[in-house]
PDB file of C-alpha atoms in Angstrom:
ATOM      1  CA  UNK A  22       0.000   0.000   0.000  1.00 49.00           C
ATOM      2  CA  UNK A  23       1.189   3.538  -0.711  1.00 62.00           C
ATOM      3  CA  UNK A  24      -0.907   5.165   1.998  1.00 89.00           C
ATOM      4  CA  UNK A  25      -0.047   6.570   5.400  1.00 95.00           C
ATOM      5  CA  UNK A  26      -3.021   6.974   7.728  1.00 97.00           C
ATOM      6  CA  UNK A  27      -3.251   9.538  10.501  1.00 98.00           C
ATOM      7  CA  UNK A  28      -6.083  10.520  12.828  1.00 97.00           C
ATOM      8  CA  UNK A  29      -7.500  13.821  11.509  1.00 97.00           C
ATOM      9  CA  UNK A  30      -7.579  15.508  14.892  1.00 98.00           C
ATOM     10  CA  UNK A  31      -6.194  14.992  18.381  1.00 98.00           C
ATOM     11  CA  UNK A  32      -6.415  17.158  21.475  1.00 98.00           C
ATOM     12  CA  UNK A  33      -4.287  17.372  24.611  1.00 97.00           C
ATOM     13  CA  UNK A  34      -4.511  19.332  27.826  1.00 98.00           C
ATOM     14  CA  UNK A  35      -1.752  21.838  28.406  1.00 97.00           C
ATOM     15  CA  UNK A  36       1.189  20.111  30.080  1.00 97.00           C
ATOM     16  CA  UNK A  37      -0.014  16.603  29.313  1.00 98.00           C
ATOM     17  CA  UNK A  38       1.431  14.005  26.942  1.00 98.00           C
ATOM     18  CA  UNK A  39      -0.005  13.220  23.532  1.00 98.00           C
ATOM     19  CA  UNK A  40       0.810  10.568  20.948  1.00 98.00           C
ATOM     20  CA  UNK A  41       0.127  11.069  17.262  1.00 98.00           C
ATOM     21  CA  UNK A  42       0.224   7.938  15.136  1.00 98.00           C
ATOM     22  CA  UNK A  43       0.856   7.107  11.496  1.00 98.00           C
ATOM     23  CA  UNK A  44       0.043   3.720   9.983  1.00 97.00           C
ATOM     24  CA  UNK A  45       1.098   2.186   6.706  1.00 93.00           C
ATOM     25  CA  UNK A  46       2.722  -0.881   5.231  1.00 90.00           C
ATOM     26  CA  UNK A  47       5.739   1.123   4.067  1.00 89.00           C
ATOM     27  CA  UNK A  48       6.603   1.799   7.709  1.00 91.00           C
ATOM     28  CA  UNK A  49       7.642  -1.820   8.031  1.00 88.00           C
ATOM     29  CA  UNK A  50      10.512  -0.988   5.662  1.00 86.00           C
ATOM     30  CA  UNK A  51      11.267   2.697   6.202  1.00 89.00           C
ATOM     31  CA  UNK A  52      11.304   5.016   9.181  1.00 92.00           C
ATOM     32  CA  UNK A  53       8.837   7.872   9.237  1.00 95.00           C
ATOM     33  CA  UNK A  54       9.725  11.522   9.451  1.00 97.00           C
ATOM     34  CA  UNK A  55       7.455  13.986  11.213  1.00 98.00           C
ATOM     35  CA  UNK A  56       6.706  17.583  10.323  1.00 98.00           C
ATOM     36  CA  UNK A  57       4.986  20.369  12.231  1.00 98.00           C
ATOM     37  CA  UNK A  58       3.090  22.973  10.247  1.00 98.00           C
ATOM     38  CA  UNK A  59       1.545  26.098  11.697  1.00 98.00           C
ATOM     39  CA  UNK A  60      -0.971  28.199   9.740  1.00 97.00           C
ATOM     40  CA  UNK A  61       0.580  30.111   6.888  1.00 96.00           C
ATOM     41  CA  UNK A  62       4.003  28.574   7.407  1.00 98.00           C
ATOM     42  CA  UNK A  63       6.109  25.944   5.718  1.00 98.00           C
ATOM     43  CA  UNK A  64       6.403  22.550   7.418  1.00 98.00           C
ATOM     44  CA  UNK A  65       9.235  22.061   9.897  1.00 98.00           C
ATOM     45  CA  UNK A  66      10.986  18.730  10.447  1.00 98.00           C
ATOM     46  CA  UNK A  67      10.663  17.653  14.092  1.00 98.00           C
ATOM     47  CA  UNK A  68      11.615  13.947  14.116  1.00 98.00           C
ATOM     48  CA  UNK A  69      13.423  11.653  11.665  1.00 97.00           C
ATOM     49  CA  UNK A  70      14.999   8.216  11.679  1.00 94.00           C
ATOM     50  CA  UNK A  71      14.672   6.102  14.804  1.00 92.00           C
ATOM     51  CA  UNK A  72      14.272   9.149  17.051  1.00 96.00           C
ATOM     52  CA  UNK A  73      16.376  12.062  15.828  1.00 96.00           C
ATOM     53  CA  UNK A  74      15.572  15.707  16.472  1.00 97.00           C
ATOM     54  CA  UNK A  75      16.976  18.477  14.287  1.00 96.00           C
ATOM     55  CA  UNK A  76      18.795  21.263  16.041  1.00 95.00           C
ATOM     56  CA  UNK A  77      16.373  23.618  17.754  1.00 96.00           C
ATOM     57  CA  UNK A  78      13.560  21.107  18.226  1.00 98.00           C
ATOM     58  CA  UNK A  79      12.671  20.740  21.928  1.00 97.00           C
ATOM     59  CA  UNK A  80      13.346  17.395  23.552  1.00 96.00           C
ATOM     60  CA  UNK A  81       9.682  17.053  24.474  1.00 98.00           C
ATOM     61  CA  UNK A  82       9.266  15.754  20.898  1.00 98.00           C
ATOM     62  CA  UNK A  83      10.152  12.095  20.426  1.00 98.00           C
ATOM     63  CA  UNK A  84       9.492   9.363  17.903  1.00 97.00           C
ATOM     64  CA  UNK A  85       9.065   5.617  17.928  1.00 96.00           C
ATOM     65  CA  UNK A  86       8.079   2.841  15.586  1.00 94.00           C
ATOM     66  CA  UNK A  87       6.614  -0.644  15.818  1.00 94.00           C
ATOM     67  CA  UNK A  88       5.505  -2.799  12.938  1.00 92.00           C
ATOM     68  CA  UNK A  89       3.434  -0.698  10.557  1.00 93.00           C
ATOM     69  CA  UNK A  90       2.936   2.169  13.008  1.00 97.00           C
ATOM     70  CA  UNK A  91       5.086   5.211  13.698  1.00 97.00           C
ATOM     71  CA  UNK A  92       4.356   7.517  16.605  1.00 98.00           C
ATOM     72  CA  UNK A  93       5.215  11.082  17.500  1.00 98.00           C
ATOM     73  CA  UNK A  94       5.000  11.807  21.209  1.00 98.00           C
ATOM     74  CA  UNK A  95       4.890  15.268  22.701  1.00 98.00           C
ATOM     75  CA  UNK A  96       5.614  15.248  26.414  1.00 97.00           C
ATOM     76  CA  UNK A  97       4.261  18.143  28.497  1.00 97.00           C
ATOM     77  CA  UNK A  98       2.603  19.748  25.494  1.00 97.00           C
ATOM     78  CA  UNK A  99       2.851  23.516  25.247  1.00 98.00           C
ATOM     79  CA  UNK A 100       0.467  25.986  23.676  1.00 98.00           C
ATOM     80  CA  UNK A 101       2.931  26.579  20.851  1.00 98.00           C
ATOM     81  CA  UNK A 102       2.729  22.904  19.896  1.00 98.00           C
ATOM     82  CA  UNK A 103      -0.760  23.453  18.506  1.00 98.00           C
ATOM     83  CA  UNK A 104      -0.308  22.762  14.800  1.00 98.00           C
ATOM     84  CA  UNK A 105      -0.835  20.246  12.023  1.00 98.00           C
ATOM     85  CA  UNK A 106       1.493  17.269  12.091  1.00 98.00           C
ATOM     86  CA  UNK A 107       2.378  15.168   9.051  1.00 98.00           C
ATOM     87  CA  UNK A 108       4.267  11.912   8.792  1.00 98.00           C
ATOM     88  CA  UNK A 109       6.056  10.841   5.652  1.00 96.00           C
ATOM     89  CA  UNK A 110       8.026   7.918   4.412  1.00 94.00           C
ATOM     90  CA  UNK A 111       8.873   6.066   1.249  1.00 91.00           C
ATOM     91  CA  UNK A 112       6.561   3.744  -0.610  1.00 85.00           C
ATOM     92  CA  UNK A 113       8.333   0.692  -1.896  1.00 71.00           C
ATOM     93  CA  UNK A 114       5.667  -0.374  -4.376  1.00 71.00           C
ATOM     94  CA  UNK A 115       6.458  -0.210  -8.051  1.00 65.00           C
ATOM     95  CA  UNK A 116       9.885   0.456  -9.509  1.00 58.00           C
ATOM     96  CA  UNK A 117      10.685   3.625  -7.668  1.00 61.00           C
ATOM     97  CA  UNK A 118      10.782   4.767  -4.090  1.00 78.00           C
ATOM     98  CA  UNK A 119       8.030   7.320  -4.107  1.00 89.00           C
ATOM     99  CA  UNK A 120       7.493   9.721  -1.238  1.00 92.00           C
ATOM    100  CA  UNK A 121       4.215   9.474   0.642  1.00 94.00           C
ATOM    101  CA  UNK A 122       2.690  11.791   3.230  1.00 97.00           C
ATOM    102  CA  UNK A 123       0.039  11.034   5.786  1.00 97.00           C
ATOM    103  CA  UNK A 124      -3.135  13.083   5.672  1.00 97.00           C
ATOM    104  CA  UNK A 125      -2.095  15.110   8.701  1.00 98.00           C
ATOM    105  CA  UNK A 126      -3.264  15.395  12.303  1.00 98.00           C
ATOM    106  CA  UNK A 127      -4.539  18.666  13.706  1.00 98.00           C
ATOM    107  CA  UNK A 128      -3.342  18.951  17.289  1.00 98.00           C
ATOM    108  CA  UNK A 129      -5.312  21.171  19.640  1.00 98.00           C
ATOM    109  CA  UNK A 130      -3.802  22.109  22.994  1.00 97.00           C
ATOM    110  CA  UNK A 131      -6.583  22.762  25.481  1.00 95.00           C
TER     111      UNK A 131
ATOM    112  CA  UNK B   8      22.827  27.825   7.316  1.00 89.00           C
ATOM    113  CA  UNK B   9      21.118  26.420   4.270  1.00 95.00           C
ATOM    114  CA  UNK B  10      18.283  28.453   2.790  1.00 97.00           C
ATOM    115  CA  UNK B  11      15.967  27.715  -0.095  1.00 98.00           C
ATOM    116  CA  UNK B  12      14.596  30.654  -2.050  1.00 98.00           C
ATOM    117  CA  UNK B  13      11.839  29.917  -4.516  1.00 98.00           C
ATOM    118  CA  UNK B  14      10.028  31.954  -7.118  1.00 98.00           C
ATOM    119  CA  UNK B  15       7.717  31.696 -10.101  1.00 97.00           C
ATOM    120  CA  UNK B  16       4.435  32.865 -11.560  1.00 93.00           C
ATOM    121  CA  UNK B  17       1.583  32.917  -9.064  1.00 92.00           C
ATOM    122  CA  UNK B  18      -1.426  33.212 -11.375  1.00 97.00           C
ATOM    123  CA  UNK B  19      -2.036  30.932 -14.318  1.00 97.00           C
ATOM    124  CA  UNK B  20      -4.872  30.222 -16.705  1.00 98.00           C
ATOM    125  CA  UNK B  21      -6.089  26.678 -17.329  1.00 97.00           C
ATOM    126  CA  UNK B  22      -3.914  24.761 -19.809  1.00 97.00           C
ATOM    127  CA  UNK B  23      -0.859  26.920 -19.110  1.00 98.00           C
ATOM    128  CA  UNK B  24       2.431  25.624 -17.735  1.00 98.00           C
ATOM    129  CA  UNK B  25       3.433  26.181 -14.122  1.00 98.00           C
ATOM    130  CA  UNK B  26       7.095  27.045 -13.745  1.00 98.00           C
ATOM    131  CA  UNK B  27       8.909  27.435 -10.418  1.00 98.00           C
ATOM    132  CA  UNK B  28      12.581  27.621  -9.474  1.00 98.00           C
ATOM    133  CA  UNK B  29      14.289  27.008  -6.144  1.00 98.00           C
ATOM    134  CA  UNK B  30      17.786  28.291  -5.359  1.00 97.00           C
ATOM    135  CA  UNK B  31      19.951  26.686  -2.700  1.00 96.00           C
ATOM    136  CA  UNK B  32      22.140  28.964  -0.622  1.00 96.00           C
ATOM    137  CA  UNK B  33      24.756  27.507   1.697  1.00 91.00           C
ATOM    138  CA  UNK B  34      25.622  23.863   2.266  1.00 86.00           C
ATOM    139  CA  UNK B  35      26.214  21.077  -0.189  1.00 88.00           C
ATOM    140  CA  UNK B  36      24.140  20.751  -3.321  1.00 90.00           C
ATOM    141  CA  UNK B  37      25.525  17.368  -4.312  1.00 92.00           C
ATOM    142  CA  UNK B  38      24.851  15.300  -1.199  1.00 89.00           C
ATOM    143  CA  UNK B  39      21.072  15.593  -1.180  1.00 94.00           C
ATOM    144  CA  UNK B  40      17.936  15.073  -3.163  1.00 95.00           C
ATOM    145  CA  UNK B  41      15.759  18.108  -3.900  1.00 97.00           C
ATOM    146  CA  UNK B  42      11.994  17.852  -3.831  1.00 98.00           C
ATOM    147  CA  UNK B  43       8.851  19.711  -4.766  1.00 98.00           C
ATOM    148  CA  UNK B  44       5.771  19.354  -2.575  1.00 98.00           C
ATOM    149  CA  UNK B  45       2.414  21.080  -2.864  1.00 98.00           C
ATOM    150  CA  UNK B  46      -0.503  21.781  -0.562  1.00 98.00           C
ATOM    151  CA  UNK B  47      -3.964  22.652  -1.918  1.00 98.00           C
ATOM    152  CA  UNK B  48      -5.942  25.137   0.180  1.00 97.00           C
ATOM    153  CA  UNK B  49      -7.077  23.517   3.412  1.00 96.00           C
ATOM    154  CA  UNK B  50      -5.592  20.145   2.487  1.00 97.00           C
ATOM    155  CA  UNK B  51      -2.538  18.050   3.215  1.00 97.00           C
ATOM    156  CA  UNK B  52       0.891  17.759   1.650  1.00 98.00           C
ATOM    157  CA  UNK B  53       1.384  16.074  -1.712  1.00 97.00           C
ATOM    158  CA  UNK B  54       4.799  15.113  -3.016  1.00 96.00           C
ATOM    159  CA  UNK B  55       5.384  16.063  -6.648  1.00 97.00           C
ATOM    160  CA  UNK B  56       8.853  14.745  -7.362  1.00 96.00           C
ATOM    161  CA  UNK B  57      12.565  14.936  -6.690  1.00 96.00           C
ATOM    162  CA  UNK B  58      15.931  15.295  -8.367  1.00 97.00           C
ATOM    163  CA  UNK B  59      19.558  14.953  -7.401  1.00 95.00           C
ATOM    164  CA  UNK B  60      22.597  16.884  -8.575  1.00 94.00           C
ATOM    165  CA  UNK B  61      23.238  14.507 -11.449  1.00 95.00           C
ATOM    166  CA  UNK B  62      19.701  14.907 -12.761  1.00 95.00           C
ATOM    167  CA  UNK B  63      18.247  11.625 -11.593  1.00 94.00           C
ATOM    168  CA  UNK B  64      14.523  12.149 -11.077  1.00 95.00           C
ATOM    169  CA  UNK B  65      11.608  10.423  -9.410  1.00 93.00           C
ATOM    170  CA  UNK B  66       8.018  11.589  -9.851  1.00 94.00           C
ATOM    171  CA  UNK B  67       4.664  11.053  -8.172  1.00 93.00           C
ATOM    172  CA  UNK B  68       2.915   8.550 -10.465  1.00 91.00           C
ATOM    173  CA  UNK B  69      -0.291  10.603 -10.343  1.00 93.00           C
ATOM    174  CA  UNK B  70       1.491  13.653 -11.818  1.00 96.00           C
ATOM    175  CA  UNK B  71       4.266  12.032 -13.812  1.00 95.00           C
ATOM    176  CA  UNK B  72       2.770  12.688 -17.249  1.00 97.00           C
ATOM    177  CA  UNK B  73       2.735  16.454 -16.644  1.00 98.00           C
ATOM    178  CA  UNK B  74       5.821  17.032 -14.475  1.00 98.00           C
ATOM    179  CA  UNK B  75       9.422  17.809 -15.319  1.00 98.00           C
ATOM    180  CA  UNK B  76      12.006  18.601 -12.667  1.00 98.00           C
ATOM    181  CA  UNK B  77      15.407  19.815 -13.791  1.00 98.00           C
ATOM    182  CA  UNK B  78      18.612  20.934 -12.141  1.00 97.00           C
ATOM    183  CA  UNK B  79      21.224  23.611 -12.855  1.00 96.00           C
ATOM    184  CA  UNK B  80      24.269  22.731 -10.787  1.00 94.00           C
ATOM    185  CA  UNK B  81      26.173  25.820 -11.955  1.00 94.00           C
ATOM    186  CA  UNK B  82      23.633  27.942 -10.090  1.00 94.00           C
ATOM    187  CA  UNK B  83      22.650  25.459  -7.346  1.00 95.00           C
ATOM    188  CA  UNK B  84      19.071  25.633  -8.559  1.00 96.00           C
ATOM    189  CA  UNK B  85      16.358  23.178  -9.424  1.00 97.00           C
ATOM    190  CA  UNK B  86      13.103  23.816 -11.218  1.00 98.00           C
ATOM    191  CA  UNK B  87       9.593  22.461 -11.594  1.00 98.00           C
ATOM    192  CA  UNK B  88       7.416  22.511 -14.673  1.00 98.00           C
ATOM    193  CA  UNK B  89       3.836  21.285 -14.567  1.00 98.00           C
ATOM    194  CA  UNK B  90       1.967  21.354 -17.865  1.00 98.00           C
ATOM    195  CA  UNK B  91      -1.726  21.696 -18.674  1.00 98.00           C
ATOM    196  CA  UNK B  92      -2.689  23.074 -15.292  1.00 98.00           C
ATOM    197  CA  UNK B  93      -6.274  23.125 -14.054  1.00 98.00           C
ATOM    198  CA  UNK B  94      -7.971  24.554 -10.984  1.00 98.00           C
ATOM    199  CA  UNK B  95      -7.042  21.337  -9.182  1.00 98.00           C
ATOM    200  CA  UNK B  96      -3.403  22.430  -9.359  1.00 98.00           C
ATOM    201  CA  UNK B  97      -4.106  25.504  -7.254  1.00 98.00           C
ATOM    202  CA  UNK B  98      -1.883  25.118  -4.200  1.00 98.00           C
ATOM    203  CA  UNK B  99       1.071  26.386  -2.234  1.00 98.00           C
ATOM    204  CA  UNK B 100       4.165  24.847  -3.789  1.00 98.00           C
ATOM    205  CA  UNK B 101       7.206  24.153  -1.626  1.00 98.00           C
ATOM    206  CA  UNK B 102      10.736  23.149  -2.471  1.00 98.00           C
ATOM    207  CA  UNK B 103      12.660  21.108   0.087  1.00 98.00           C
ATOM    208  CA  UNK B 104      15.997  19.442   0.697  1.00 97.00           C
ATOM    209  CA  UNK B 105      15.929  15.732   1.423  1.00 96.00           C
ATOM    210  CA  UNK B 106      18.556  13.940   3.411  1.00 93.00           C
ATOM    211  CA  UNK B 107      19.038  10.182   3.376  1.00 91.00           C
ATOM    212  CA  UNK B 108      20.829   7.827   5.704  1.00 89.00           C
ATOM    213  CA  UNK B 109      20.643   4.373   7.174  1.00 89.00           C
ATOM    214  CA  UNK B 110      21.218   2.244  10.212  1.00 88.00           C
ATOM    215  CA  UNK B 111      22.966  -1.105  10.066  1.00 87.00           C
ATOM    216  CA  UNK B 112      22.241  -3.821  12.534  1.00 84.00           C
ATOM    217  CA  UNK B 113      21.582  -7.540  12.697  1.00 84.00           C
ATOM    218  CA  UNK B 114      22.872  -7.936   9.197  1.00 88.00           C
ATOM    219  CA  UNK B 115      20.338  -5.569   7.621  1.00 85.00           C
ATOM    220  CA  UNK B 116      20.127  -1.961   6.570  1.00 84.00           C
ATOM    221  CA  UNK B 117      17.257   0.294   7.657  1.00 83.00           C
ATOM    222  CA  UNK B 118      16.906   3.408   5.575  1.00 84.00           C
ATOM    223  CA  UNK B 119      15.416   6.753   6.464  1.00 90.00           C
ATOM    224  CA  UNK B 120      14.695   9.950   4.583  1.00 93.00           C
ATOM    225  CA  UNK B 121      13.898  13.403   5.830  1.00 96.00           C
ATOM    226  CA  UNK B 122      13.108  16.843   4.442  1.00 97.00           C
ATOM    227  CA  UNK B 123      15.023  19.129   6.723  1.00 97.00           C
ATOM    228  CA  UNK B 124      15.066  22.432   4.870  1.00 98.00           C
ATOM    229  CA  UNK B 125      12.019  23.959   3.190  1.00 98.00           C
ATOM    230  CA  UNK B 126      11.383  27.001   1.062  1.00 98.00           C
ATOM    231  CA  UNK B 127       8.777  29.495   2.227  1.00 98.00           C
ATOM    232  CA  UNK B 128       6.288  28.377  -0.408  1.00 98.00           C
ATOM    233  CA  UNK B 129       4.816  29.935  -3.521  1.00 98.00           C
ATOM    234  CA  UNK B 130       1.072  30.307  -3.890  1.00 98.00           C
ATOM    235  CA  UNK B 131      -0.057  29.293  -7.356  1.00 98.00           C
ATOM    236  CA  UNK B 132      -3.630  29.983  -8.421  1.00 98.00           C
ATOM    237  CA  UNK B 133      -5.132  28.587 -11.606  1.00 98.00           C
ATOM    238  CA  UNK B 134      -8.143  30.554 -12.741  1.00 97.00           C
ATOM    239  CA  UNK B 135      -9.657  31.689 -15.993  1.00 95.00           C
TER     240      UNK B 135
END
């Protein structure tokens, strides 16, 4: 399958922990990357590989993977974490390694 | 610090060709792949295609018949052309740098890819 499935919306109370998931067969072969996108802005990479954070990304963001599911966990969520989150990976079907994105999860911090 | 600066026409008529260019400032141009991604209004991200410094390309099968991505290594630039546009091509178009690496363990390789630098986006509207 070339699809990555995400829950459309998730909410979390300020200071609590939230997990955003991404499911797809390609995740059995490739690690997911995670992107945060705020309104009117370009996406920002927050997690890649097993659990790597680019410089400047707070350590409350972490990633994990099991089977066909990748997860992005935000520990002690802050108001500024409210955003859309997208996973992406490679799709190994066909002759080329196409890029696939999940549909995105809108995170609301209550 | 690597920056991507993109530009191109923002208003097109149906059947015209979309043309965007992305310039890479700072960092290596040869060690990465370079992608185009778009986002229709209120919707998610859609990958269009990618190219490396030697011109090797890979396109989204759903757009492949209309897409050409090219590279100019003398200027550290890459470009997108999308032919026969319709209203469905109205979107914000982003260019991005893609890194690739792998882990090795238990006799196998595990690969990962990541888009770590993005352009600011170009809004393209297709309207008659």
